[in-house]
XYZ file of C-alpha atoms in Angstrom:
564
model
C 87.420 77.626 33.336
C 90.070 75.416 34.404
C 93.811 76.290 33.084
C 94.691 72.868 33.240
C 91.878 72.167 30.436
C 93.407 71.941 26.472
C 91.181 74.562 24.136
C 91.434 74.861 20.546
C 91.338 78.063 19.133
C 87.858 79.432 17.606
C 89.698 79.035 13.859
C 90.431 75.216 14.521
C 86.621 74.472 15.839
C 85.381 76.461 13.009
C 87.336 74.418 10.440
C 86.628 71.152 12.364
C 83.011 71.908 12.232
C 82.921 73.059 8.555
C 84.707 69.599 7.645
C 82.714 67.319 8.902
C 79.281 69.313 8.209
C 80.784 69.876 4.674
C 82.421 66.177 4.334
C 79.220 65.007 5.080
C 77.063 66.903 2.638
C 79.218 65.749 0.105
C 78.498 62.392 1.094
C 74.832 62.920 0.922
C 75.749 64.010 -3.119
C 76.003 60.508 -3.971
C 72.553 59.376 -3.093
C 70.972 62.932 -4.353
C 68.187 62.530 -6.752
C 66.976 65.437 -9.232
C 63.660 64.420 -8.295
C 63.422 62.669 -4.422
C 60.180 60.713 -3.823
C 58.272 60.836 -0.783
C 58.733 56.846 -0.057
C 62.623 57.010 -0.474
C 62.685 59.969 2.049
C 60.617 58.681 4.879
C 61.850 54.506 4.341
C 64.067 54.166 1.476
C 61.505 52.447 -0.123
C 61.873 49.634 2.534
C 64.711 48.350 1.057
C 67.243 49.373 3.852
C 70.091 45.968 3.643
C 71.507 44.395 6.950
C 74.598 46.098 7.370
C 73.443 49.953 6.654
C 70.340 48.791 9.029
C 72.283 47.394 12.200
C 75.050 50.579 11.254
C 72.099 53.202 11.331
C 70.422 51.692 14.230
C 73.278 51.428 16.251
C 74.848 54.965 15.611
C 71.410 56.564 15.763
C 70.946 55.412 19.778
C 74.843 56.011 20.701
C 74.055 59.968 20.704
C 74.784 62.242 22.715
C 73.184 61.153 26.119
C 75.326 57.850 25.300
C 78.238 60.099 26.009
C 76.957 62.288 28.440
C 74.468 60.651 30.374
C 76.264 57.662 30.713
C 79.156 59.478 31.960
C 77.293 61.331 34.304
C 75.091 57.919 35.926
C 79.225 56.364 36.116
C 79.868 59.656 38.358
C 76.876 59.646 40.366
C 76.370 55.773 40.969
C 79.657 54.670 40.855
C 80.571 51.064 39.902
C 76.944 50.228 38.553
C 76.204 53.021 36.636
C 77.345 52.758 33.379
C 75.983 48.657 33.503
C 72.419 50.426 34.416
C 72.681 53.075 31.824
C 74.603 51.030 28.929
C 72.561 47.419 29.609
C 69.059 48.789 29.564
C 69.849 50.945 26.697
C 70.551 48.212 24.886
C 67.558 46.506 25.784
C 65.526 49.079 24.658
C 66.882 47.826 20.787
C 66.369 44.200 21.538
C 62.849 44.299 23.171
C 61.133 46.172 19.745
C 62.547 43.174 17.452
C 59.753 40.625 18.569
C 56.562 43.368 18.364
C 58.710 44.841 15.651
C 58.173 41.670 13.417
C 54.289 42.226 14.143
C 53.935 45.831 13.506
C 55.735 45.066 10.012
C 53.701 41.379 9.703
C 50.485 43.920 9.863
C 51.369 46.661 7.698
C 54.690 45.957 5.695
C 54.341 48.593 3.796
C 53.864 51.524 6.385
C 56.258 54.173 7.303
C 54.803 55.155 10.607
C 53.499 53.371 13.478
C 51.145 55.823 13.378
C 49.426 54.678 9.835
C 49.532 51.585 11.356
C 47.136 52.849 14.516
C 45.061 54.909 12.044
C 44.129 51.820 10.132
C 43.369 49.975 13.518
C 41.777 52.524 15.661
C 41.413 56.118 13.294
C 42.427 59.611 13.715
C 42.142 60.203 17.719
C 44.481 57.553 18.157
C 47.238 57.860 15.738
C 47.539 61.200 16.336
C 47.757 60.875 19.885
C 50.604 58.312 19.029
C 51.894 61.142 16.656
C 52.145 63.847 19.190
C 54.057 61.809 21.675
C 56.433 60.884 19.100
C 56.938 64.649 18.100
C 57.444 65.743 21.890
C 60.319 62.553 22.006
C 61.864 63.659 19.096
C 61.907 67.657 19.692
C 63.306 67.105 23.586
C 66.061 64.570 21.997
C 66.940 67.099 19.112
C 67.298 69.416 21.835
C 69.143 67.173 23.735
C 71.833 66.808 21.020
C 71.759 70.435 20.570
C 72.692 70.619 23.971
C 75.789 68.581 23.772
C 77.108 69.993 21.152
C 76.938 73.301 22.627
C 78.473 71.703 25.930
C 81.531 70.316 23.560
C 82.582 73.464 22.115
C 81.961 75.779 24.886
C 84.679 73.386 26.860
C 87.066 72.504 24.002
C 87.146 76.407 22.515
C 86.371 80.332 23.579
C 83.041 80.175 21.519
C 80.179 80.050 23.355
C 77.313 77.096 24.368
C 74.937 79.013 21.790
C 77.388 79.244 19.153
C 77.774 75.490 19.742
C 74.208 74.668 19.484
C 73.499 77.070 16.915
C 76.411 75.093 14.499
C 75.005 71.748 15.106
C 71.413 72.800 14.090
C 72.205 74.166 11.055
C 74.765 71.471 9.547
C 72.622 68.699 10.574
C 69.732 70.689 9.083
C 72.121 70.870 5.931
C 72.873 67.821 4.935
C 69.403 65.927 5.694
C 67.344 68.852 4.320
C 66.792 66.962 0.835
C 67.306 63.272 0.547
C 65.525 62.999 4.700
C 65.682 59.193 5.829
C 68.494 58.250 2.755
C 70.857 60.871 4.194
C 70.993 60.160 7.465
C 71.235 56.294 6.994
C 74.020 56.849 4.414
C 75.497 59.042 6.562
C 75.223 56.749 10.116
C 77.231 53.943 8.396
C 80.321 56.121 8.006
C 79.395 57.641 11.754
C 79.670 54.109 12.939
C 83.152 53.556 11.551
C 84.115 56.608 13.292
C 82.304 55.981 16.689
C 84.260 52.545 16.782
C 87.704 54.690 17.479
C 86.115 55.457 21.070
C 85.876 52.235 22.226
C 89.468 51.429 20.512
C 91.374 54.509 20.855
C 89.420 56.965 23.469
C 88.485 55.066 26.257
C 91.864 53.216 26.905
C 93.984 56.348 26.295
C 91.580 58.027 29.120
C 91.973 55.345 31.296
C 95.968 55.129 30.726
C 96.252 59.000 31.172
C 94.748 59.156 34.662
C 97.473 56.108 35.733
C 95.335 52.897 34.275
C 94.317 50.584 37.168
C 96.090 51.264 39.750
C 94.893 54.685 39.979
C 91.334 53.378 39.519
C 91.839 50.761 43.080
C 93.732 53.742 44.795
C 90.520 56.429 43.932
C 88.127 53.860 45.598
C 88.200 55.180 48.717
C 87.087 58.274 47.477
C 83.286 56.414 46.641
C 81.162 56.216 48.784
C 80.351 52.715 50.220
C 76.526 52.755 47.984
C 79.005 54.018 45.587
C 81.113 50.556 45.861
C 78.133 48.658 45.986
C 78.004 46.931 42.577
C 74.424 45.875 43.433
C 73.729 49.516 45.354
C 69.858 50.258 45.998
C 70.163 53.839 45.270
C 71.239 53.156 41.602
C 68.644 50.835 41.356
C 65.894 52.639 42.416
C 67.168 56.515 41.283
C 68.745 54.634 37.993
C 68.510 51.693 36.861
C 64.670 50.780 37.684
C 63.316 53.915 35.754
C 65.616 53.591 32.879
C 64.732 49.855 32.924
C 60.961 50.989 32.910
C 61.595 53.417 29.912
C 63.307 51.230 27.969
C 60.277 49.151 26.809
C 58.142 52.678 26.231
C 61.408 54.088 23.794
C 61.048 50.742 22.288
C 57.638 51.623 21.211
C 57.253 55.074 21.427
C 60.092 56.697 19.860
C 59.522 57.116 15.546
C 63.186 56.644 14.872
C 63.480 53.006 15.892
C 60.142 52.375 14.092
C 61.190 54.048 10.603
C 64.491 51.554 10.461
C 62.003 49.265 11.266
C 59.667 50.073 8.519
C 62.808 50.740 6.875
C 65.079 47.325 6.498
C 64.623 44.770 4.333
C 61.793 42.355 6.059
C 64.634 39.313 5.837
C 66.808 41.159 7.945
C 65.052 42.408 10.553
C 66.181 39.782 13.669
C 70.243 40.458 12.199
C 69.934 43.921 12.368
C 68.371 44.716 15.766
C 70.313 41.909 17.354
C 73.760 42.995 15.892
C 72.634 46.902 16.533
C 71.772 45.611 20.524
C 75.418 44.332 21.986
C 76.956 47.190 19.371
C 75.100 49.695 21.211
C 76.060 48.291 24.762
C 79.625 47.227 24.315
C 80.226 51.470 23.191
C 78.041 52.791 26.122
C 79.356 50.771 28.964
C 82.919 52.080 27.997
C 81.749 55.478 28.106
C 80.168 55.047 31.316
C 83.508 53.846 32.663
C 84.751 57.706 31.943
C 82.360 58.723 34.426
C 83.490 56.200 36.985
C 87.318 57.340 36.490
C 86.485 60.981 36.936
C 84.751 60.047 40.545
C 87.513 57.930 41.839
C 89.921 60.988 40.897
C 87.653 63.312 42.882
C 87.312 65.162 39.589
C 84.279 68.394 39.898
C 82.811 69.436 36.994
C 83.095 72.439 35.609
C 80.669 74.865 36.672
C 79.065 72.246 38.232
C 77.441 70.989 35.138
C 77.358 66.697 34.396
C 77.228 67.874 30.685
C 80.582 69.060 30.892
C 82.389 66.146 32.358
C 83.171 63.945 29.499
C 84.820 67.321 27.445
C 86.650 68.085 30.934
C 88.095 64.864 31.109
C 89.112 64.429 27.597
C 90.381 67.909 27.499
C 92.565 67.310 30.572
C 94.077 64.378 29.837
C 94.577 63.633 26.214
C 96.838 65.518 24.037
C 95.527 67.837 20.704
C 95.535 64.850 18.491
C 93.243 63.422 20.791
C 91.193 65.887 21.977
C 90.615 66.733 17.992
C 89.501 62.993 17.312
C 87.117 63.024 20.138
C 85.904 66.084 19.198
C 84.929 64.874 15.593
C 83.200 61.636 17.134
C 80.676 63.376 19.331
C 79.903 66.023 17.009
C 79.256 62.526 14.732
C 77.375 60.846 17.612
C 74.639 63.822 17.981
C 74.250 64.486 14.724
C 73.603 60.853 13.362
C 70.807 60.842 15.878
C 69.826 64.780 15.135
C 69.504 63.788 11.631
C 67.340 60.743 12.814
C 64.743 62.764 14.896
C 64.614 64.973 11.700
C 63.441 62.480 9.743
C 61.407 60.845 12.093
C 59.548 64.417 12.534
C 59.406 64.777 8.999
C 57.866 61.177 8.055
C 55.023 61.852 11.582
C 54.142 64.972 9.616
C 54.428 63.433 6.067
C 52.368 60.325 6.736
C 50.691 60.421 9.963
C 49.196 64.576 9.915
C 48.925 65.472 6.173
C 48.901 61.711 4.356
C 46.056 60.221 6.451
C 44.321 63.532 8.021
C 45.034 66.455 5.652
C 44.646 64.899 2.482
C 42.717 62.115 3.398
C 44.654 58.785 1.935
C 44.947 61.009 -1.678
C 48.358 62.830 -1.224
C 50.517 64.793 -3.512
C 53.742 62.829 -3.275
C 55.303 66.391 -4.073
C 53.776 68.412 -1.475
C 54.682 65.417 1.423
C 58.299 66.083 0.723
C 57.810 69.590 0.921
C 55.554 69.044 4.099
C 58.660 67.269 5.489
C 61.587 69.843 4.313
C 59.221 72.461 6.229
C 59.077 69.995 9.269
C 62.607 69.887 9.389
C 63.684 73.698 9.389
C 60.944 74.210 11.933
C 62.021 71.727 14.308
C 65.704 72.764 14.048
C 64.643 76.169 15.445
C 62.653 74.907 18.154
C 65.204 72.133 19.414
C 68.122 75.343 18.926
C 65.666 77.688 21.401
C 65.098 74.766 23.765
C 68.649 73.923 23.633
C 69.472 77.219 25.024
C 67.995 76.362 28.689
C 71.250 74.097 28.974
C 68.287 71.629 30.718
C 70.301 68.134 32.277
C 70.343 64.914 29.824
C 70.114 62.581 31.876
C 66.704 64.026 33.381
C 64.826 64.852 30.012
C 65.793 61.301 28.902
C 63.765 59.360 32.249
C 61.030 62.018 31.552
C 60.528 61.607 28.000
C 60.492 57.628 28.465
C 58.199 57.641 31.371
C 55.692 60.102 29.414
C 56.194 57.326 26.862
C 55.297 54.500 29.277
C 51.382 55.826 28.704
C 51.337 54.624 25.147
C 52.756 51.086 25.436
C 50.217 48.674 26.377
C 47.917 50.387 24.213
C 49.928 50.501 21.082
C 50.597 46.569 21.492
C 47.363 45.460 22.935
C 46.056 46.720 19.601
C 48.170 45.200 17.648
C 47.627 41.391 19.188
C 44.100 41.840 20.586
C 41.081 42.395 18.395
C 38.904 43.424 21.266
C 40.634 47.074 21.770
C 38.602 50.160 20.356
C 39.405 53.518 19.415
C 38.092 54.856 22.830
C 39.500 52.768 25.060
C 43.003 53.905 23.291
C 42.595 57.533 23.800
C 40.876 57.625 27.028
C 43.511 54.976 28.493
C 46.996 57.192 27.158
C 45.500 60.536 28.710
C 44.288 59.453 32.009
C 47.390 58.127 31.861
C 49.386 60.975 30.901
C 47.396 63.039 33.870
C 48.427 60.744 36.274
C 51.974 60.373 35.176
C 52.183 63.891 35.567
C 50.646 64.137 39.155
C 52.553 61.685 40.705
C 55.716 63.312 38.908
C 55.548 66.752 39.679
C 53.761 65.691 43.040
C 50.234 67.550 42.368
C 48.799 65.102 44.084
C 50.314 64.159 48.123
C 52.172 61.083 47.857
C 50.986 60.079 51.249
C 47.858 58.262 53.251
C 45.627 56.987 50.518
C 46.588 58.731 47.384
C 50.488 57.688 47.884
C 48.675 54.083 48.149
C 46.871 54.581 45.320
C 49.530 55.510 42.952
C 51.280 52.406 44.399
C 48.781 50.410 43.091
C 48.751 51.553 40.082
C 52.497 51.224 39.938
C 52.499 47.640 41.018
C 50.180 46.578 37.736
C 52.315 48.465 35.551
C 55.536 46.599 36.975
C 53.597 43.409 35.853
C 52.711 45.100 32.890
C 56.142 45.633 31.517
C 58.091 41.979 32.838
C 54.777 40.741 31.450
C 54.827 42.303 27.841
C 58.354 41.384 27.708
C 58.103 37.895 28.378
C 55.314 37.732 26.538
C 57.314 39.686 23.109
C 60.094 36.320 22.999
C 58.148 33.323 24.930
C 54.212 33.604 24.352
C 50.702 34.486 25.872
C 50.786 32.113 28.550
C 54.473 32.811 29.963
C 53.478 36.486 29.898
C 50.768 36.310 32.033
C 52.905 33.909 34.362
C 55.252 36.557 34.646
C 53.217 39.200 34.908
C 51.396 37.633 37.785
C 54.105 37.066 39.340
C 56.079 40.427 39.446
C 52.545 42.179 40.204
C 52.631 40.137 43.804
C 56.365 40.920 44.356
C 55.513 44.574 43.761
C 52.188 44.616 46.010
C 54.301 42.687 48.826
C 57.979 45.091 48.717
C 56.725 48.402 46.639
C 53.141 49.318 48.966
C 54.374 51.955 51.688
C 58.104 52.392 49.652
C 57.997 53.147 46.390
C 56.000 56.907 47.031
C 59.476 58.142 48.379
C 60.867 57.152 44.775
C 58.917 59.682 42.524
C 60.423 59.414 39.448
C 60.230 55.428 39.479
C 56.631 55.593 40.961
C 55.523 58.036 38.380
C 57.012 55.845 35.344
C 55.167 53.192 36.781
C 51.776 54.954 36.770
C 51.549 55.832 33.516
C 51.901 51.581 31.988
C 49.352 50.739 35.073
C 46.781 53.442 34.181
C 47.081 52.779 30.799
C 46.762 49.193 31.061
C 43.636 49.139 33.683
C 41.656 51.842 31.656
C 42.631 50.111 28.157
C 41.817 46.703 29.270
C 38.267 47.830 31.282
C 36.922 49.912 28.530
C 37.421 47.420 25.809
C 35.699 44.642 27.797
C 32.855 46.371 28.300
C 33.060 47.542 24.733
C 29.673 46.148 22.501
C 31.829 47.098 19.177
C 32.340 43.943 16.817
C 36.234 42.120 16.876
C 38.420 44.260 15.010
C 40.006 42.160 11.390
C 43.230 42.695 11.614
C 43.501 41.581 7.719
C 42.094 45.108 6.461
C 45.591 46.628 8.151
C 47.731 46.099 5.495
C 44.814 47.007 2.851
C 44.608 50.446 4.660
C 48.363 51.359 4.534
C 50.866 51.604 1.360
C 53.312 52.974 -0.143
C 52.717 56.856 -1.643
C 54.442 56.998 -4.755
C 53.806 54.043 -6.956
C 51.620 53.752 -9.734
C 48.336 51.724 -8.682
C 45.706 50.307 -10.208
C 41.892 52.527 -9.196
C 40.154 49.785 -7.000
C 36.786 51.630 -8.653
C 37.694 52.127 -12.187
C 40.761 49.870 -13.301
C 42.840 53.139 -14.372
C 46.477 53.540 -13.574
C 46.718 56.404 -11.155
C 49.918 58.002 -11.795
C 51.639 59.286 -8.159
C 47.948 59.908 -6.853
C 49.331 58.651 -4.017
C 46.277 56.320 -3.602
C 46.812 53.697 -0.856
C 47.918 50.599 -2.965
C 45.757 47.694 -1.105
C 48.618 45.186 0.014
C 47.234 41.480 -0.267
């Protein structure tokens, strides 16, 4: 360890910790019911208001890889890398509002996008929707785990598994019995915190190491792709493959879809769009630490990116400081820990016991404890992964390419009645093979199966400029621009992009899924799917309904309420 780096002693982290794990549960107090129901802890009964939405989103996605992935793409790419990490992140909010306002037009009373499939396609496919969600939201938990374990190995003598092990349990704490109402109530006072960084952290940083001046000086320690504001190897190592998984967080990630199900249906545009340049004004600032530490010539410790962000606030600040910052990443994971709880919790709630288990007639009672269970057991497992110290930055462009298998899918079902159940599972896991071979190179990237994967990645670079055109300006546009990009990409990606795995790989799995989606439900004899019966298939749990058979009131039977 370096001596020039500021530790507290293991009594000050310990009392830091216990105050803001304890502050917090006391929080959660206020919003504690003797009885929870299982609507209120998976969507707050869909009643979430504007500013506890846009709050909740935005502190949910500035988590821990906000700090420490952004950091590390500043280091590594230089002057573009915190615009490629920080912009595209952002993104990924903004481009779920316009299929947001669909998947909620459809089923407004869902808590899942998994219910959602399951009353458009059935079991196969929601719960191959479910399991990708579960793998995103274990590998982030475990990514937060990971960062907290970073922080207080640097800033203190206790170790990275004494770290992680703290984080688990008091995030674990506090959600553990009002779920989705916790950790909104709790992401609003987060925010307020989180703010400081931007006001306080960053410039007092940037002061420390000499403010500007120093920054011109360290320049000539980049190197000249480094300089390069517009520099092809953050494109194509960075930016390109976060840009490609922004689209598949968008839709594949369960804690941007609860908010969603979540908010108040008159706030939906406010919230996303406020959450969006929240989200990237924070990150970009952060990325900016990462930037400073290169032009100092700054190595991190141990040689581990996770531990550059602590190193430089630990060298440079003083106590007061260093305390502060501490407080506001240890907020920053855990209002996004808390989230993946949840989310975890309302995929096993809804989507594995309330429409496979018990088949649409679910004891509200036994959901929540379902989801309690769901919690403690995925606090263990993201603590035990979190232990293999794996890097952020890769686990996030893995996770959203994985991702990238489900997206057409998921929204060609939700605008298209000619998709079928088939043509949704086959598409995601030939997708998900192929994803995986081009990744982890099973296949040779050369002769004709590197061309063939380039194909494949060309239609899914039309696929996403496509969808997202299509999400804000129409049908039409989004085949114009889909069109378009797929020539670009057959003209300057055939013969180039094979020596760009992770990029070529991301790209795989939306043009795999797209051709096999698209083929299959062509050729598909099944009648046109009415999208009508969606929102008859999907309600809320706990409220007293009418029997559709009988006329009897049906006290907390948890019989699907049709929704007309």
């Amino acid at each position: 360890m370096n001596s020039e780096l500021y530790q507290f002693s293991t009594l000050t982290v310990v009392l830091l910790l216990l105050a803001f794990y304890g502050g917090t549960y006391l929080l959660t107090l206020s919003i504690r019911k003797k009885k929870e129901d299982a609507d209120a802890f998976m969507v707050s009964n869909h009643r979430v208001g504007f500013g506890m939405g846009a709050a909740s989103m935005t502190a949910t996605w500035i988590w821990a890889a906000s700090f420490y992935a952004a950091a590390t793409s500043g280091y590594t790419y230089g002057v573009s890398g915190p615009i490629h990490y920080g912009l595209w992140g952002a993104l990924m909010i903004l481009f779920i509002y316009p299929f947001g306002r669909r998947f909620r037009a459809l089923a407004p009373n869902a808590h899942t996008l998994g219910e959602l499939i399951h009353a458009r396609h059935g079991s196969s496919s929601q719960l191959i929707l479910a399991l990708s969600n579960v793998l995103g939201s274990v590998i982030s938990l475990m990514v937060n785990f990971t960062a907290a374990g970073a922080l207080v190995a640097v800033l203190s003598p206790l170790s990275f598994q004494a770290g992680v092990i703290i984080a688990g349990a008091g995030v674990l704490f506090y959600t553990l019995w009002s779920g989705f109402r916790a950790s909104v109530l709790t992401d609003f006072a987060q925010l307020v915190a989180l703010m400081a960084i931007a006001i306080v952290i960053i410039p007092a940083v940037f002061f420390a190491m000499g403010g500007p001046s120093e920054l011109v000086a360290g320049m000539g320690n980049l190197t000249a792709e480094q300089t390069n504001f517009f520099s092809m190897d953050a494109i194509l190592n960075q930016g390109a493959p976060f840009f490609v998984a922004v689209l598949a967080y968008a839709i594949g990630n369960q804690t941007i879809s609860q908010r969603l199900f979540a908010v108040n249906e008159a706030h939906i545009k406010p919230t996303f769009l406020t959450a969006t340049v929240g989200y990237g004004a924070i990150v970009i600032g952060l990325g900016m630490i990462g930037l400073m530490a290169l032009t100092l010539g700054v190595q991190p410790i141990d040689g581990n990116m996770n531990n550059l962000i602590p190193q430089m606030v630990s060298s440079y600040l003083p106590p007061l400081f260093i305390g502060l910052f501490f407080i506001l990443v240890i907020g920053s994971l855990s209002s996004t820990a808390d989230s993946d709880l949840s989310a975890l919790s309302a995929i096993m709630m809804a989507d594995v016991y309330g429409k496979n288990l018990a088949r649409g007639k679910a004891d509200p009672r036994r959901m929540l404890l379902v989801g309690r269970l769901t919690m403690i057991v995925a606090t263990v497992v993201g603590i035990i992964f979190a232990s293999f110290s794996l890097d952020i930055l890769v686990m996030l462009v893995f996770v959203g390419a994985l991702w990238g298998a489900i997206v057409f899918p998921v929204i060609a079902s939700c605008f298209w009645n000619r998709v079928t159940n088939q043509a949704f599972t086959t598409s995601v896991l030939v997708a998900m093979v192929l994803f995986c071979a081009a990744r982890f190179e099973l296949l040779p990237l050369t002769g004709g199966s590197g061309l063939f994967f380039e194909l494949l990645a060309s239609v899914g670079g039309g696929v996403i400029i496509g969808l997202m055109v299509f999400g804000f300006l129409g049908r039409t546009a989004g085949f114009i621009a889909a069109a378009i990009a797929l020539v670009a990409m057959l003209i300057f990606a055939t013969g180039f992009l094979r020596d760009y795995t992770v990029l070529l790989a991301s790209l795989t799995a939306y043009g795999a899924s797209t051709v096999v989606c698209v083929v299959m439900s062509l050729i598909s004899r099944q009648p046109d799917f009415d999208f009508a019966t969606i929102g008859e298939r999907v309600g809320d749990y706990d409220a007293t309904e009418p029997s559709e058979s009988y006329g009897e009131t049906v006290p907390g039977a948890a019989k699907l309420a049709p929704q007309r």
